[in-house]
């Protein structure tokens, strides 16, 4: 590589790493010459070549400026290309696109007929009789007051004491987290996630172009020592987690772990975002950061997509009042409003007496499904990492002599879609893991397909 | 200012302008000393003071790094503070928060009872009988196929030929533009908007931290000469406009202007985003960039909030196939899905025979309202900038001897909320303008209140 090429390469790296962005001035010729220990004429020649390549431009008397071409944010280009089946975006799209015929034993939602569709139908019929204004008008900036009041009462039962004006309704839980990331993050900030964690957290954080650090997750919550070290080493801004029932492990936070984490987060002046989307599946109470910390360094997120509907969508953000004020501005600027009609349907369904009954029955059904699955997996030597107290997930380790990729291929060919452990992690710690959804595994054929797949995918003994 | 303070000030400016961002390495002490012509010890002293102030930190052997505190994106802090009544976010929030009692003569939506609420109620009742899956399940990544097919047919009538897989459904028009901005913009990019333009475009662009340049809008579209100059001077990435019926002026693009702009945009390798939200109000066809340009350098946006419902929300993006692919990734990462149930309701309402009839009647009603308003304004010496061919807006200039602020105050006290011209512009060209919504001005009291307000707000003759 000639010296001139070295200079071009150097500037190119600065562009790729976004240290130099469009319209920024490049270092002066003299300065760069000194920095790289090259002659001024080498730098001049390199800059002129870059001008002719259309990468930079010279402005009379002002120096050289970046004029990078229009370069869209292509998410799949941000990280080094991994195997497609491990890309979090690919996983989401595959699950969302998969035909209804396929059995998605690893997906994150209940089978359709386990959802409270009768409450929902009734709520929709009632909502069709709303006032014209409720049918056609924009929502107020914070969103439907009735639903926010109801949420404030529900949160009180989780020891999170807030007023309805500390709750902001949005169109979904994911969008809520996105709004918070916009509010609190800049590119190159560091964000902690659990290892393993919900794959879409990583996809979302890619959009924000931050550095993602995984903290090993234990049966009591994130590993405290690793969390401490990450704080010292990386100065993270944010920690994003599912605090109620953890995705994908099904674990719940222990009181001591939650308490220690709240202290660490406070000392480090960082913020924890807890996405409590599986909250309504809980049968016993587990700690919430927002309750312990009084929403000082924490933000609480929820939605109804797992328990009521993922088609009639509404999410919400619970935070300190002054943050909500700024988040409203961001919401208005980026989506102007939220679906007030969806909020009305969900409010009606939640306050319908039959919803609570449905949830009680659902929890019993899930507990039975969990027990059944654990037994079936035992026979197959598929080992649950823990037996969760509640929820839909079973995070399982497969025998080391099973080639998981081969097993997944066999399953797909036979109409069963698996959720591979490695898609929940940036590390390679979970290559022998699968996430199962116990409600989706009640289909009689599944375990025989799994058994055949494992037989097919077993390595010959060495 | 001492030399040390000058150094601190210099670094501080780099931080404020985001040339230095969290975790970035500062210039080495030696380099900065050379650049600023100060001694090495001055720089060392300045850096050490900044370390003690918690702005930067020293890492052994690696140099000094930015450790700026967690600094949320507070939109109202981004621009120099203007009068609150001119802040685009404040306008949006005021209009959305205003009580139903107030008459919002300048708002951007129809009175509730002008909306097709009967079609909507019927669509909701029908949708309550959907399959369970339609009620509870996530949408496919692109969104409801039936609605996309319908949109493709409707677009064909506007000479925009696309397949349904070039259409991406989202939860709103605003969110659609936001997604495109994320895809195509980086901070400090330049974006052209019309002067005047829809105020929320500026609020949205503030979130993306880009530079906004206003192009004077003429009765035929943006001023071509000013557009050319802006391209040469600023190298813009994007131009965002309402191409069908322009907000706030009600103007439509002329064929020659559209044609010239398409050429300019192509040559400059920039992209035009046309938000065609008022499309269904058109009575005669006007050109669309996406039709002329074949979606090569253009993206088309639409929604149903003005003609069907702003409470049951759905927007869409029409673009070239390879961009849609990447936009789907961004949509999945940031909001996972969109409200499939809203899409179903809107699809049912749009395909209901009575909707077309409603729109035909509505257009006649709007034309009558337009005529009535023009006559009433003439009596008050309020001068429409043009008489729009269709739509809801009348962009009006008031006599120079009226103090608009005083007039607005009087109106607010009497239950009438005005939309001030200056909130549609970064320039001060429209201080004597008001945007009126002709459908909202059919209230008998309005013109007498306006007359009294003008009498109250008239300057004494000099």
PDB file of N, CA and C in Angstrom, chain A residues 70-74 93, chain B residues 142 165-166 168 179-180 183-184 237-238 269-273 293 295-300 317-330:
ATOM      1  N   UNK A  70     -25.443   9.407  -0.477  1.00  0.00           N
ATOM      2  CA  UNK A  70     -26.602   8.989   0.291  1.00  0.00           C
ATOM      3  C   UNK A  70     -26.443   7.512   0.639  1.00  0.00           C
ATOM      4  N   UNK A  71     -26.352   7.249   1.908  1.00  0.00           N
ATOM      5  CA  UNK A  71     -26.016   5.892   2.329  1.00  0.00           C
ATOM      6  C   UNK A  71     -27.072   5.421   3.330  1.00  0.00           C
ATOM      7  N   UNK A  72     -28.070   4.680   2.845  1.00  0.00           N
ATOM      8  CA  UNK A  72     -29.174   4.324   3.735  1.00  0.00           C
ATOM      9  C   UNK A  72     -28.697   3.477   4.913  1.00  0.00           C
ATOM     10  N   UNK A  73     -29.483   3.514   5.969  1.00  0.00           N
ATOM     11  CA  UNK A  73     -29.197   2.711   7.149  1.00  0.00           C
ATOM     12  C   UNK A  73     -29.685   1.292   6.898  1.00  0.00           C
ATOM     13  N   UNK A  74     -28.793   0.447   6.425  1.00  0.00           N
ATOM     14  CA  UNK A  74     -29.173  -0.928   6.131  1.00  0.00           C
ATOM     15  C   UNK A  74     -28.733  -1.782   7.307  1.00  0.00           C
ATOM     16  N   UNK A  93     -38.540 -11.754  11.419  1.00  0.00           N
ATOM     17  CA  UNK A  93     -39.286 -11.787  10.156  1.00  0.00           C
ATOM     18  C   UNK A  93     -39.732 -13.197   9.833  1.00  0.00           C
TER      19      UNK A  93
ATOM     20  N   UNK B 142     -45.063  -6.904   6.160  1.00  0.00           N
ATOM     21  CA  UNK B 142     -45.497  -5.826   5.265  1.00  0.00           C
ATOM     22  C   UNK B 142     -46.871  -5.289   5.639  1.00  0.00           C
ATOM     23  N   UNK B 165     -46.099  -5.688  -2.959  1.00  0.00           N
ATOM     24  CA  UNK B 165     -44.899  -5.843  -2.115  1.00  0.00           C
ATOM     25  C   UNK B 165     -44.000  -4.611  -2.155  1.00  0.00           C
ATOM     26  N   UNK B 166     -44.458  -3.568  -2.843  1.00  0.00           N
ATOM     27  CA  UNK B 166     -43.762  -2.274  -2.749  1.00  0.00           C
ATOM     28  C   UNK B 166     -44.485  -1.333  -1.785  1.00  0.00           C
ATOM     29  N   UNK B 168     -45.622  -0.808   2.208  1.00  0.00           N
ATOM     30  CA  UNK B 168     -45.395  -1.222   3.593  1.00  0.00           C
ATOM     31  C   UNK B 168     -46.401  -0.505   4.483  1.00  0.00           C
ATOM     32  N   UNK B 179     -39.696   6.704   9.687  1.00  0.00           N
ATOM     33  CA  UNK B 179     -38.959   5.499   9.276  1.00  0.00           C
ATOM     34  C   UNK B 179     -38.046   5.824   8.087  1.00  0.00           C
ATOM     35  N   UNK B 180     -38.558   6.595   7.143  1.00  0.00           N
ATOM     36  CA  UNK B 180     -37.766   6.976   5.971  1.00  0.00           C
ATOM     37  C   UNK B 180     -36.597   7.865   6.389  1.00  0.00           C
ATOM     38  N   UNK B 183     -33.958   5.825   7.703  1.00  0.00           N
ATOM     39  CA  UNK B 183     -33.320   5.044   6.656  1.00  0.00           C
ATOM     40  C   UNK B 183     -32.337   5.902   5.871  1.00  0.00           C
ATOM     41  N   UNK B 184     -32.707   7.141   5.589  1.00  0.00           N
ATOM     42  CA  UNK B 184     -31.924   7.938   4.640  1.00  0.00           C
ATOM     43  C   UNK B 184     -31.103   9.071   5.250  1.00  0.00           C
ATOM     44  N   UNK B 237     -30.087  16.001   1.106  1.00  0.00           N
ATOM     45  CA  UNK B 237     -30.359  14.577   0.918  1.00  0.00           C
ATOM     46  C   UNK B 237     -31.794  14.351   0.507  1.00  0.00           C
ATOM     47  N   UNK B 238     -32.679  15.167   1.063  1.00  0.00           N
ATOM     48  CA  UNK B 238     -34.102  14.867   0.999  1.00  0.00           C
ATOM     49  C   UNK B 238     -34.877  16.161   0.796  1.00  0.00           C
ATOM     50  N   UNK B 269     -29.071  13.605  -7.113  1.00  0.00           N
ATOM     51  CA  UNK B 269     -29.045  12.315  -6.418  1.00  0.00           C
ATOM     52  C   UNK B 269     -29.674  12.416  -5.026  1.00  0.00           C
ATOM     53  N   UNK B 270     -30.711  13.257  -4.933  1.00  0.00           N
ATOM     54  CA  UNK B 270     -31.425  13.340  -3.665  1.00  0.00           C
ATOM     55  C   UNK B 270     -32.761  12.591  -3.791  1.00  0.00           C
ATOM     56  N   UNK B 271     -33.542  12.601  -2.726  1.00  0.00           N
ATOM     57  CA  UNK B 271     -34.801  11.853  -2.698  1.00  0.00           C
ATOM     58  C   UNK B 271     -35.927  12.795  -2.284  1.00  0.00           C
ATOM     59  N   UNK B 272     -37.073  12.663  -2.958  1.00  0.00           N
ATOM     60  CA  UNK B 272     -38.242  13.439  -2.533  1.00  0.00           C
ATOM     61  C   UNK B 272     -39.225  12.496  -1.842  1.00  0.00           C
ATOM     62  N   UNK B 273     -39.696  12.927  -0.670  1.00  0.00           N
ATOM     63  CA  UNK B 273     -40.729  12.191   0.053  1.00  0.00           C
ATOM     64  C   UNK B 273     -42.017  12.985  -0.097  1.00  0.00           C
ATOM     65  N   UNK B 293     -41.435  10.044 -11.728  1.00  0.00           N
ATOM     66  CA  UNK B 293     -40.073   9.574 -11.503  1.00  0.00           C
ATOM     67  C   UNK B 293     -40.016   8.040 -11.396  1.00  0.00           C
ATOM     68  N   UNK B 295     -40.696   6.169  -8.903  1.00  0.00           N
ATOM     69  CA  UNK B 295     -40.164   5.774  -7.583  1.00  0.00           C
ATOM     70  C   UNK B 295     -38.668   5.514  -7.612  1.00  0.00           C
ATOM     71  N   UNK B 296     -37.996   6.241  -8.467  1.00  0.00           N
ATOM     72  CA  UNK B 296     -36.563   6.071  -8.555  1.00  0.00           C
ATOM     73  C   UNK B 296     -35.864   6.917  -7.484  1.00  0.00           C
ATOM     74  N   UNK B 297     -36.193   8.201  -7.466  1.00  0.00           N
ATOM     75  CA  UNK B 297     -35.694   9.089  -6.407  1.00  0.00           C
ATOM     76  C   UNK B 297     -36.847   9.619  -5.564  1.00  0.00           C
ATOM     77  N   UNK B 298     -37.923   8.870  -5.513  1.00  0.00           N
ATOM     78  CA  UNK B 298     -39.080   9.369  -4.765  1.00  0.00           C
ATOM     79  C   UNK B 298     -39.684   8.266  -3.897  1.00  0.00           C
ATOM     80  N   UNK B 299     -40.325   8.691  -2.835  1.00  0.00           N
ATOM     81  CA  UNK B 299     -41.040   7.791  -1.933  1.00  0.00           C
ATOM     82  C   UNK B 299     -42.404   8.425  -1.673  1.00  0.00           C
ATOM     83  N   UNK B 300     -43.428   7.604  -1.693  1.00  0.00           N
ATOM     84  CA  UNK B 300     -44.791   8.084  -1.547  1.00  0.00           C
ATOM     85  C   UNK B 300     -45.338   7.635  -0.192  1.00  0.00           C
ATOM     86  N   UNK B 317     -46.121   3.294   3.231  1.00  0.00           N
ATOM     87  CA  UNK B 317     -44.978   3.785   2.467  1.00  0.00           C
ATOM     88  C   UNK B 317     -44.969   3.041   1.143  1.00  0.00           C
ATOM     89  N   UNK B 318     -44.815   3.775   0.043  1.00  0.00           N
ATOM     90  CA  UNK B 318     -44.677   3.157  -1.270  1.00  0.00           C
ATOM     91  C   UNK B 318     -43.288   3.527  -1.783  1.00  0.00           C
ATOM     92  N   UNK B 319     -42.496   2.522  -2.127  1.00  0.00           N
ATOM     93  CA  UNK B 319     -41.123   2.795  -2.551  1.00  0.00           C
ATOM     94  C   UNK B 319     -40.620   1.656  -3.421  1.00  0.00           C
ATOM     95  N   UNK B 320     -39.416   1.821  -3.958  1.00  0.00           N
ATOM     96  CA  UNK B 320     -38.848   0.732  -4.749  1.00  0.00           C
ATOM     97  C   UNK B 320     -38.624  -0.482  -3.845  1.00  0.00           C
ATOM     98  N   UNK B 321     -38.726  -1.645  -4.482  1.00  0.00           N
ATOM     99  CA  UNK B 321     -38.706  -2.908  -3.736  1.00  0.00           C
ATOM    100  C   UNK B 321     -37.499  -3.039  -2.798  1.00  0.00           C
ATOM    101  N   UNK B 322     -36.298  -2.684  -3.283  1.00  0.00           N
ATOM    102  CA  UNK B 322     -35.117  -2.925  -2.422  1.00  0.00           C
ATOM    103  C   UNK B 322     -35.121  -2.004  -1.193  1.00  0.00           C
ATOM    104  N   UNK B 323     -35.742  -0.829  -1.322  1.00  0.00           N
ATOM    105  CA  UNK B 323     -35.847   0.032  -0.141  1.00  0.00           C
ATOM    106  C   UNK B 323     -36.887  -0.506   0.826  1.00  0.00           C
ATOM    107  N   UNK B 324     -37.995  -1.009   0.285  1.00  0.00           N
ATOM    108  CA  UNK B 324     -39.027  -1.579   1.161  1.00  0.00           C
ATOM    109  C   UNK B 324     -38.428  -2.702   2.003  1.00  0.00           C
ATOM    110  N   UNK B 325     -37.570  -3.532   1.386  1.00  0.00           N
ATOM    111  CA  UNK B 325     -36.945  -4.626   2.134  1.00  0.00           C
ATOM    112  C   UNK B 325     -36.203  -4.125   3.370  1.00  0.00           C
ATOM    113  N   UNK B 326     -35.454  -3.035   3.179  1.00  0.00           N
ATOM    114  CA  UNK B 326     -34.712  -2.507   4.326  1.00  0.00           C
ATOM    115  C   UNK B 326     -35.638  -1.781   5.302  1.00  0.00           C
ATOM    116  N   UNK B 327     -36.663  -1.135   4.768  1.00  0.00           N
ATOM    117  CA  UNK B 327     -37.612  -0.439   5.645  1.00  0.00           C
ATOM    118  C   UNK B 327     -38.387  -1.428   6.520  1.00  0.00           C
ATOM    119  N   UNK B 328     -38.660  -2.625   5.985  1.00  0.00           N
ATOM    120  CA  UNK B 328     -39.321  -3.658   6.800  1.00  0.00           C
ATOM    121  C   UNK B 328     -38.436  -4.005   8.000  1.00  0.00           C
ATOM    122  N   UNK B 329     -37.150  -4.175   7.761  1.00  0.00           N
ATOM    123  CA  UNK B 329     -36.229  -4.461   8.870  1.00  0.00           C
ATOM    124  C   UNK B 329     -36.334  -3.371   9.944  1.00  0.00           C
ATOM    125  N   UNK B 330     -36.309  -2.117   9.493  1.00  0.00           N
ATOM    126  CA  UNK B 330     -36.383  -1.006  10.445  1.00  0.00           C
ATOM    127  C   UNK B 330     -37.715  -1.009  11.191  1.00  0.00           C
TER     128      UNK B 330
END
